[in-house]
Amino acid sequence: MPPRMTTASTLTTSAPTGSTATPAEPADVQAFFNQSWQIYQKLLCYNYMGHQQIYTLLHDLWRNRFRGNFSLLDLGCGDAWYAAQALRGTLIEHYHGVDLSEVALAIAAENMAGLRGKQTFSQADLLQFVRTCPDKFDLILTSFALHHLSLAEKAEFLSRIPHLLNPGGRLLLVDVCRRSGEDRASYIQRYTRQMQRDWTEMSRAELEILSDHIASSDLPESVEIWTDLAYRYGFPKVECLYSHSDQASKLLCFYRG
């Protein structure tokens, strides 16, 4: 399966207290994916984080529930390979992909070639983009792009999303989440143990690189925290559409009022 590059953004704000680790700098996260590209490719190939199920579900959602033309903003789009597959056969009218990586965006444009509708690509920090974007969209997707941010930064990001959605619009958030009541240290211990046990096609050295990255950079929130933020910033309903067998990767749908 072709790889999908995901990058992160720097978001600066003040908001509620949350995860206690220091957020990763975007250059650090980008360096991890640049240096460990083959590892990430392998991770996707063996579907260890549930990408295949998640994007199959998104394809069904976009094809069956959106009978008319729709627009999609993809924040942290990477190379957009999975998004392109999920959009095939849909009535996408405008796709706008945003990412920090110029290389990933160039590949994204190639992967999106042949799909119907207008396509736009922006190299930008995610928060800076949502602060200044004048457009509105029917759907906003962000996939494995927010778990490197502090809770305050996630809150700043989420507070700006309703202004970018058309009435009845939805935010689709794909990311790793902690269990209810689980702190960050317990999550990392559980997740890395599962990796060691279940990711059998990864070498010991590869698992060590991934474990070090997770321990130093990942700041996942629980579904309850995401739901609390949603209510605070104008989303009256949040629904978990998919939960992976690892009890971490989830697809959450935020409905705009």
PDB file of C-alpha atoms in Angstrom:
ATOM      1  CA  MET A   1       0.000   0.000   0.000  1.00  0.00           C
ATOM      2  CA  PRO A   2       1.379   3.460  -0.836  1.00  0.00           C
ATOM      3  CA  PRO A   3       2.507   5.476   2.172  1.00  0.00           C
ATOM      4  CA  ARG A   4       0.801   8.486   3.630  1.00  0.00           C
ATOM      5  CA  MET A   5       2.960  11.188   5.163  1.00  0.00           C
ATOM      6  CA  THR A   6       1.497  13.078   8.093  1.00  0.00           C
ATOM      7  CA  THR A   7       2.972  16.256   9.491  1.00  0.00           C
ATOM      8  CA  ALA A   8       2.130  18.407  12.470  1.00  0.00           C
ATOM      9  CA  SER A   9       1.826  22.129  13.120  1.00  0.00           C
ATOM     10  CA  THR A  10       2.844  24.562  15.814  1.00  0.00           C
ATOM     11  CA  LEU A  11      -0.208  25.984  17.582  1.00  0.00           C
ATOM     12  CA  THR A  12       0.354  28.681  20.184  1.00  0.00           C
ATOM     13  CA  THR A  13      -2.382  29.691  22.596  1.00  0.00           C
ATOM     14  CA  SER A  14      -3.524  29.558  26.195  1.00  0.00           C
ATOM     15  CA  ALA A  15      -6.500  27.483  27.266  1.00  0.00           C
ATOM     16  CA  PRO A  16      -7.516  24.839  29.812  1.00  0.00           C
ATOM     17  CA  THR A  17      -4.911  22.723  31.547  1.00  0.00           C
ATOM     18  CA  GLY A  18      -4.268  19.369  29.928  1.00  0.00           C
ATOM     19  CA  SER A  19      -1.537  16.945  28.948  1.00  0.00           C
ATOM     20  CA  THR A  20       1.609  17.578  30.914  1.00  0.00           C
ATOM     21  CA  ALA A  21       4.349  16.816  28.397  1.00  0.00           C
ATOM     22  CA  THR A  22       5.935  19.427  26.149  1.00  0.00           C
ATOM     23  CA  PRO A  23       4.454  19.490  22.627  1.00  0.00           C
ATOM     24  CA  ALA A  24       6.783  18.406  19.856  1.00  0.00           C
ATOM     25  CA  GLU A  25       8.122  21.079  17.551  1.00  0.00           C
ATOM     26  CA  PRO A  26       6.958  20.628  13.939  1.00  0.00           C
ATOM     27  CA  ALA A  27      10.563  20.302  12.761  1.00  0.00           C
ATOM     28  CA  ASP A  28      11.076  17.421  15.204  1.00  0.00           C
ATOM     29  CA  VAL A  29       7.964  15.602  14.030  1.00  0.00           C
ATOM     30  CA  GLN A  30       8.814  16.214  10.375  1.00  0.00           C
ATOM     31  CA  ALA A  31      12.359  14.953  10.945  1.00  0.00           C
ATOM     32  CA  PHE A  32      10.980  11.748  12.448  1.00  0.00           C
ATOM     33  CA  PHE A  33       8.924  11.007   9.342  1.00  0.00           C
ATOM     34  CA  ASN A  34      11.696  12.037   6.956  1.00  0.00           C
ATOM     35  CA  GLN A  35      14.280   9.837   8.688  1.00  0.00           C
ATOM     36  CA  SER A  36      11.927   6.928   9.336  1.00  0.00           C
ATOM     37  CA  TRP A  37       9.996   6.897   6.066  1.00  0.00           C
ATOM     38  CA  GLN A  38      10.456   3.169   5.488  1.00  0.00           C
ATOM     39  CA  ILE A  39       9.237   2.416   8.997  1.00  0.00           C
ATOM     40  CA  TYR A  40       6.127   4.518   8.508  1.00  0.00           C
ATOM     41  CA  GLN A  41       5.528   2.908   5.122  1.00  0.00           C
ATOM     42  CA  LYS A  42       5.671  -0.491   6.762  1.00  0.00           C
ATOM     43  CA  LEU A  43       3.331   0.573   9.544  1.00  0.00           C
ATOM     44  CA  LEU A  44       0.735   1.623   6.977  1.00  0.00           C
ATOM     45  CA  CYS A  45       1.263  -1.436   4.808  1.00  0.00           C
ATOM     46  CA  TYR A  46       0.339  -3.745   7.692  1.00  0.00           C
ATOM     47  CA  ASN A  47      -2.520  -1.467   8.786  1.00  0.00           C
ATOM     48  CA  TYR A  48      -1.418  -1.381  12.406  1.00  0.00           C
ATOM     49  CA  MET A  49      -3.294   1.871  13.133  1.00  0.00           C
ATOM     50  CA  GLY A  50      -6.505   1.086  11.271  1.00  0.00           C
ATOM     51  CA  HIS A  51      -6.086   3.412   8.295  1.00  0.00           C
ATOM     52  CA  GLN A  52      -7.788   0.982   5.926  1.00  0.00           C
ATOM     53  CA  GLN A  53     -10.936   0.624   8.021  1.00  0.00           C
ATOM     54  CA  ILE A  54     -11.123   4.335   8.775  1.00  0.00           C
ATOM     55  CA  TYR A  55     -10.845   5.480   5.170  1.00  0.00           C
ATOM     56  CA  THR A  56     -13.207   2.766   3.934  1.00  0.00           C
ATOM     57  CA  LEU A  57     -15.749   4.113   6.410  1.00  0.00           C
ATOM     58  CA  LEU A  58     -15.086   7.680   5.250  1.00  0.00           C
ATOM     59  CA  HIS A  59     -15.594   6.612   1.630  1.00  0.00           C
ATOM     60  CA  ASP A  60     -18.961   5.081   2.506  1.00  0.00           C
ATOM     61  CA  LEU A  61     -19.921   8.183   4.476  1.00  0.00           C
ATOM     62  CA  TRP A  62     -18.980  10.607   1.704  1.00  0.00           C
ATOM     63  CA  ARG A  63     -20.564   8.523  -1.021  1.00  0.00           C
ATOM     64  CA  ASN A  64     -23.816   7.529   0.665  1.00  0.00           C
ATOM     65  CA  ARG A  65     -24.676  10.464   2.932  1.00  0.00           C
ATOM     66  CA  PHE A  66     -23.606  13.290   0.643  1.00  0.00           C
ATOM     67  CA  ARG A  67     -25.891  12.992  -2.355  1.00  0.00           C
ATOM     68  CA  GLY A  68     -25.027  16.464  -3.645  1.00  0.00           C
ATOM     69  CA  ASN A  69     -21.763  18.276  -4.283  1.00  0.00           C
ATOM     70  CA  PHE A  70     -19.625  18.919  -1.210  1.00  0.00           C
ATOM     71  CA  SER A  71     -16.360  20.614  -0.251  1.00  0.00           C
ATOM     72  CA  LEU A  72     -13.623  19.160   1.966  1.00  0.00           C
ATOM     73  CA  LEU A  73     -10.783  20.860   3.838  1.00  0.00           C
ATOM     74  CA  ASP A  74      -8.049  18.337   4.728  1.00  0.00           C
ATOM     75  CA  LEU A  75      -5.843  19.749   7.499  1.00  0.00           C
ATOM     76  CA  GLY A  76      -2.535  17.909   7.721  1.00  0.00           C
ATOM     77  CA  CYS A  77      -3.252  16.129   4.453  1.00  0.00           C
ATOM     78  CA  GLY A  78       0.228  14.663   3.941  1.00  0.00           C
ATOM     79  CA  ASP A  79       0.403  13.007   0.535  1.00  0.00           C
ATOM     80  CA  ALA A  80      -3.415  12.558   0.538  1.00  0.00           C
ATOM     81  CA  TRP A  81      -3.217   8.984  -0.751  1.00  0.00           C
ATOM     82  CA  TYR A  82      -5.904   7.634   1.570  1.00  0.00           C
ATOM     83  CA  ALA A  83      -8.107  10.688   1.089  1.00  0.00           C
ATOM     84  CA  ALA A  84      -7.882  10.305  -2.690  1.00  0.00           C
ATOM     85  CA  GLN A  85      -9.006   6.673  -2.467  1.00  0.00           C
ATOM     86  CA  ALA A  86     -11.871   7.587  -0.157  1.00  0.00           C
ATOM     87  CA  LEU A  87     -13.061  10.379  -2.463  1.00  0.00           C
ATOM     88  CA  ARG A  88     -13.274   8.239  -5.592  1.00  0.00           C
ATOM     89  CA  GLY A  89     -16.854   7.902  -6.782  1.00  0.00           C
ATOM     90  CA  THR A  90     -18.089  10.764  -4.590  1.00  0.00           C
ATOM     91  CA  LEU A  91     -19.492  14.160  -5.588  1.00  0.00           C
ATOM     92  CA  ILE A  92     -16.520  16.130  -4.271  1.00  0.00           C
ATOM     93  CA  GLU A  93     -16.711  19.655  -5.674  1.00  0.00           C
ATOM     94  CA  HIS A  94     -13.698  21.244  -3.963  1.00  0.00           C
ATOM     95  CA  TYR A  95     -10.821  19.572  -2.124  1.00  0.00           C
ATOM     96  CA  HIS A  96      -8.374  21.801  -0.234  1.00  0.00           C
ATOM     97  CA  GLY A  97      -5.322  20.084   1.273  1.00  0.00           C
ATOM     98  CA  VAL A  98      -3.120  21.860   3.828  1.00  0.00           C
ATOM     99  CA  ASP A  99       0.251  20.628   5.109  1.00  0.00           C
ATOM    100  CA  LEU A 100       3.647  21.887   6.231  1.00  0.00           C
ATOM    101  CA  SER A 101       5.540  19.655   3.812  1.00  0.00           C
ATOM    102  CA  GLU A 102       6.067  20.983   0.295  1.00  0.00           C
ATOM    103  CA  VAL A 103       7.145  17.523  -0.865  1.00  0.00           C
ATOM    104  CA  ALA A 104       4.025  15.877   0.553  1.00  0.00           C
ATOM    105  CA  LEU A 105       1.794  18.470  -1.110  1.00  0.00           C
ATOM    106  CA  ALA A 106       3.399  17.827  -4.497  1.00  0.00           C
ATOM    107  CA  ILE A 107       2.659  14.117  -4.107  1.00  0.00           C
ATOM    108  CA  ALA A 108      -0.849  14.941  -2.889  1.00  0.00           C
ATOM    109  CA  ALA A 109      -1.534  16.851  -6.095  1.00  0.00           C
ATOM    110  CA  GLU A 110      -0.497  13.783  -8.095  1.00  0.00           C
ATOM    111  CA  ASN A 111      -2.628  11.465  -5.965  1.00  0.00           C
ATOM    112  CA  MET A 112      -5.663  13.705  -6.384  1.00  0.00           C
ATOM    113  CA  ALA A 113      -5.261  13.953 -10.152  1.00  0.00           C
ATOM    114  CA  GLY A 114      -8.232  12.491 -11.957  1.00  0.00           C
ATOM    115  CA  LEU A 115     -10.771  13.222  -9.239  1.00  0.00           C
ATOM    116  CA  ARG A 116     -13.680  15.496 -10.091  1.00  0.00           C
ATOM    117  CA  GLY A 117     -13.910  19.068  -8.878  1.00  0.00           C
ATOM    118  CA  LYS A 118     -11.514  21.835  -7.955  1.00  0.00           C
ATOM    119  CA  GLN A 119      -8.340  21.048  -6.026  1.00  0.00           C
ATOM    120  CA  THR A 120      -6.314  23.496  -3.957  1.00  0.00           C
ATOM    121  CA  PHE A 121      -3.146  22.898  -1.928  1.00  0.00           C
ATOM    122  CA  SER A 122      -1.622  25.187   0.702  1.00  0.00           C
ATOM    123  CA  GLN A 123       1.699  24.882   2.503  1.00  0.00           C
ATOM    124  CA  ALA A 124       0.893  26.281   5.917  1.00  0.00           C
ATOM    125  CA  ASP A 125       0.858  25.905   9.670  1.00  0.00           C
ATOM    126  CA  LEU A 126      -2.570  24.517  10.533  1.00  0.00           C
ATOM    127  CA  LEU A 127      -3.517  27.087  13.155  1.00  0.00           C
ATOM    128  CA  GLN A 128      -2.280  30.006  11.090  1.00  0.00           C
ATOM    129  CA  PHE A 129      -4.340  28.649   8.221  1.00  0.00           C
ATOM    130  CA  VAL A 130      -7.595  28.299  10.169  1.00  0.00           C
ATOM    131  CA  ARG A 131      -7.091  31.758  11.670  1.00  0.00           C
ATOM    132  CA  THR A 132      -7.003  33.437   8.281  1.00  0.00           C
ATOM    133  CA  CYS A 133      -8.900  31.183   5.866  1.00  0.00           C
ATOM    134  CA  PRO A 134     -11.883  33.109   4.420  1.00  0.00           C
ATOM    135  CA  ASP A 135     -13.634  30.059   2.956  1.00  0.00           C
ATOM    136  CA  LYS A 136     -16.246  27.704   4.368  1.00  0.00           C
ATOM    137  CA  PHE A 137     -16.499  23.967   3.807  1.00  0.00           C
ATOM    138  CA  ASP A 138     -19.044  21.210   4.213  1.00  0.00           C
ATOM    139  CA  LEU A 139     -16.480  18.877   5.770  1.00  0.00           C
ATOM    140  CA  ILE A 140     -13.164  19.335   7.539  1.00  0.00           C
ATOM    141  CA  LEU A 141     -10.862  16.339   8.000  1.00  0.00           C
ATOM    142  CA  THR A 142      -7.751  16.103  10.145  1.00  0.00           C
ATOM    143  CA  SER A 143      -6.013  12.731  10.371  1.00  0.00           C
ATOM    144  CA  PHE A 144      -3.325  11.857  12.938  1.00  0.00           C
ATOM    145  CA  ALA A 145      -2.211  15.501  12.956  1.00  0.00           C
ATOM    146  CA  LEU A 146      -3.288  16.818  16.370  1.00  0.00           C
ATOM    147  CA  HIS A 147      -1.885  14.367  18.931  1.00  0.00           C
ATOM    148  CA  HIS A 148       1.469  16.166  19.069  1.00  0.00           C
ATOM    149  CA  LEU A 149      -0.233  19.330  20.373  1.00  0.00           C
ATOM    150  CA  SER A 150      -0.944  20.325  23.963  1.00  0.00           C
ATOM    151  CA  LEU A 151      -4.533  20.480  25.180  1.00  0.00           C
ATOM    152  CA  ALA A 152      -4.398  24.273  25.065  1.00  0.00           C
ATOM    153  CA  GLU A 153      -3.279  24.117  21.446  1.00  0.00           C
ATOM    154  CA  LYS A 154      -5.991  21.614  20.540  1.00  0.00           C
ATOM    155  CA  ALA A 155      -8.563  23.904  22.156  1.00  0.00           C
ATOM    156  CA  GLU A 156      -7.307  26.875  20.142  1.00  0.00           C
ATOM    157  CA  PHE A 157      -7.538  24.804  16.975  1.00  0.00           C
ATOM    158  CA  LEU A 158     -11.026  23.471  17.704  1.00  0.00           C
ATOM    159  CA  SER A 159     -12.379  26.900  18.647  1.00  0.00           C
ATOM    160  CA  ARG A 160     -11.742  28.164  15.108  1.00  0.00           C
ATOM    161  CA  ILE A 161     -13.271  25.260  13.200  1.00  0.00           C
ATOM    162  CA  PRO A 162     -16.991  26.222  13.465  1.00  0.00           C
ATOM    163  CA  HIS A 163     -16.266  29.452  11.588  1.00  0.00           C
ATOM    164  CA  LEU A 164     -14.962  27.410   8.639  1.00  0.00           C
ATOM    165  CA  LEU A 165     -17.967  25.079   8.379  1.00  0.00           C
ATOM    166  CA  ASN A 166     -21.143  25.623   6.428  1.00  0.00           C
ATOM    167  CA  PRO A 167     -24.437  25.110   8.317  1.00  0.00           C
ATOM    168  CA  GLY A 168     -24.785  21.410   9.014  1.00  0.00           C
ATOM    169  CA  GLY A 169     -21.062  20.889   8.423  1.00  0.00           C
ATOM    170  CA  ARG A 170     -18.922  18.318  10.195  1.00  0.00           C
ATOM    171  CA  LEU A 171     -15.393  18.001  11.524  1.00  0.00           C
ATOM    172  CA  LEU A 172     -13.975  14.497  11.081  1.00  0.00           C
ATOM    173  CA  LEU A 173     -11.098  13.892  13.472  1.00  0.00           C
ATOM    174  CA  VAL A 174      -8.927  10.792  13.107  1.00  0.00           C
ATOM    175  CA  ASP A 175      -6.373  10.323  15.865  1.00  0.00           C
ATOM    176  CA  VAL A 176      -5.141   8.250  18.765  1.00  0.00           C
ATOM    177  CA  CYS A 177      -7.015   8.714  22.044  1.00  0.00           C
ATOM    178  CA  ARG A 178      -6.459   7.757  25.646  1.00  0.00           C
ATOM    179  CA  ARG A 179      -8.981   5.587  27.458  1.00  0.00           C
ATOM    180  CA  SER A 180     -11.357   7.255  29.894  1.00  0.00           C
ATOM    181  CA  GLY A 181      -9.421   8.058  33.072  1.00  0.00           C
ATOM    182  CA  GLU A 182      -6.098   6.978  31.568  1.00  0.00           C
ATOM    183  CA  ASP A 183      -3.177   9.369  32.027  1.00  0.00           C
ATOM    184  CA  ARG A 184      -0.482   9.946  29.431  1.00  0.00           C
ATOM    185  CA  ALA A 185       2.113   7.704  31.085  1.00  0.00           C
ATOM    186  CA  SER A 186      -0.330   4.794  31.314  1.00  0.00           C
ATOM    187  CA  TYR A 187      -1.385   5.303  27.708  1.00  0.00           C
ATOM    188  CA  ILE A 188       2.207   5.247  26.457  1.00  0.00           C
ATOM    189  CA  GLN A 189       2.986   2.140  28.489  1.00  0.00           C
ATOM    190  CA  ARG A 190      -0.118   0.356  27.191  1.00  0.00           C
ATOM    191  CA  TYR A 191       0.327   1.430  23.582  1.00  0.00           C
ATOM    192  CA  THR A 192       4.013   0.565  23.348  1.00  0.00           C
ATOM    193  CA  ARG A 193       3.370  -2.826  24.952  1.00  0.00           C
ATOM    194  CA  GLN A 194       0.685  -3.502  22.347  1.00  0.00           C
ATOM    195  CA  MET A 195       3.143  -2.512  19.634  1.00  0.00           C
ATOM    196  CA  GLN A 196       5.751  -4.909  20.957  1.00  0.00           C
ATOM    197  CA  ARG A 197       3.171  -7.702  21.087  1.00  0.00           C
ATOM    198  CA  ASP A 198       1.101  -7.145  17.942  1.00  0.00           C
ATOM    199  CA  TRP A 199       3.251  -5.329  15.372  1.00  0.00           C
ATOM    200  CA  THR A 200       5.042  -8.537  14.488  1.00  0.00           C
ATOM    201  CA  GLU A 201       6.337  -7.416  11.084  1.00  0.00           C
ATOM    202  CA  MET A 202       8.357  -4.586  12.623  1.00  0.00           C
ATOM    203  CA  SER A 203      11.938  -5.245  13.663  1.00  0.00           C
ATOM    204  CA  ARG A 204      13.132  -4.641  17.205  1.00  0.00           C
ATOM    205  CA  ALA A 205      15.058  -1.569  16.049  1.00  0.00           C
ATOM    206  CA  GLU A 206      11.997  -0.172  14.262  1.00  0.00           C
ATOM    207  CA  LEU A 207       9.811  -0.681  17.321  1.00  0.00           C
ATOM    208  CA  GLU A 208      12.403   1.076  19.453  1.00  0.00           C
ATOM    209  CA  ILE A 209      12.403   4.101  17.145  1.00  0.00           C
ATOM    210  CA  LEU A 210       8.596   4.244  17.201  1.00  0.00           C
ATOM    211  CA  SER A 211       8.447   3.803  20.977  1.00  0.00           C
ATOM    212  CA  ASP A 212      10.958   6.617  21.529  1.00  0.00           C
ATOM    213  CA  HIS A 213       8.962   8.893  19.231  1.00  0.00           C
ATOM    214  CA  ILE A 214       5.683   8.144  21.005  1.00  0.00           C
ATOM    215  CA  ALA A 215       7.211   8.657  24.452  1.00  0.00           C
ATOM    216  CA  SER A 216       8.743  11.997  23.489  1.00  0.00           C
ATOM    217  CA  SER A 217       6.060  13.472  21.230  1.00  0.00           C
ATOM    218  CA  ASP A 218       2.569  11.995  21.642  1.00  0.00           C
ATOM    219  CA  LEU A 219      -0.040  13.894  23.682  1.00  0.00           C
ATOM    220  CA  PRO A 220      -3.336  12.086  23.044  1.00  0.00           C
ATOM    221  CA  GLU A 221      -6.592  13.136  24.693  1.00  0.00           C
ATOM    222  CA  SER A 222      -9.542  10.985  25.720  1.00  0.00           C
ATOM    223  CA  VAL A 223     -12.855  11.021  23.856  1.00  0.00           C
ATOM    224  CA  GLU A 224     -14.368  12.672  26.940  1.00  0.00           C
ATOM    225  CA  ILE A 225     -11.927  15.582  26.710  1.00  0.00           C
ATOM    226  CA  TRP A 226     -12.603  15.995  22.990  1.00  0.00           C
ATOM    227  CA  THR A 227     -16.340  15.978  23.722  1.00  0.00           C
ATOM    228  CA  ASP A 228     -15.963  18.609  26.439  1.00  0.00           C
ATOM    229  CA  LEU A 229     -14.009  20.838  24.063  1.00  0.00           C
ATOM    230  CA  ALA A 230     -16.617  20.278  21.371  1.00  0.00           C
ATOM    231  CA  TYR A 231     -19.464  21.498  23.588  1.00  0.00           C
ATOM    232  CA  ARG A 232     -17.375  24.481  24.657  1.00  0.00           C
ATOM    233  CA  TYR A 233     -16.655  25.598  21.106  1.00  0.00           C
ATOM    234  CA  GLY A 234     -19.964  25.192  19.321  1.00  0.00           C
ATOM    235  CA  PHE A 235     -20.400  21.519  18.486  1.00  0.00           C
ATOM    236  CA  PRO A 236     -23.594  20.190  20.130  1.00  0.00           C
ATOM    237  CA  LYS A 237     -22.916  16.579  19.184  1.00  0.00           C
ATOM    238  CA  VAL A 238     -19.847  14.333  18.964  1.00  0.00           C
ATOM    239  CA  GLU A 239     -20.039  10.756  17.724  1.00  0.00           C
ATOM    240  CA  CYS A 240     -17.357   8.059  17.662  1.00  0.00           C
ATOM    241  CA  LEU A 241     -17.771   6.431  14.256  1.00  0.00           C
ATOM    242  CA  TYR A 242     -14.881   3.986  14.575  1.00  0.00           C
ATOM    243  CA  SER A 243     -12.633   2.602  17.293  1.00  0.00           C
ATOM    244  CA  HIS A 244      -9.695   0.422  16.292  1.00  0.00           C
ATOM    245  CA  SER A 245      -8.892  -2.846  18.015  1.00  0.00           C
ATOM    246  CA  ASP A 246      -5.897  -1.169  19.685  1.00  0.00           C
ATOM    247  CA  GLN A 247      -8.395   1.007  21.621  1.00  0.00           C
ATOM    248  CA  ALA A 248      -6.427   4.074  20.541  1.00  0.00           C
ATOM    249  CA  SER A 249      -7.092   4.997  16.887  1.00  0.00           C
ATOM    250  CA  LYS A 250     -10.535   6.556  16.565  1.00  0.00           C
ATOM    251  CA  LEU A 251     -12.693   8.448  14.094  1.00  0.00           C
ATOM    252  CA  LEU A 252     -14.724  11.178  15.796  1.00  0.00           C
ATOM    253  CA  CYS A 253     -17.415  13.221  14.071  1.00  0.00           C
ATOM    254  CA  PHE A 254     -18.170  16.726  15.399  1.00  0.00           C
ATOM    255  CA  TYR A 255     -21.521  18.105  14.213  1.00  0.00           C
ATOM    256  CA  ARG A 256     -21.903  21.849  13.825  1.00  0.00           C
ATOM    257  CA  GLY A 257     -25.109  23.272  15.245  1.00  0.00           C
TER     258      GLY A 257
END
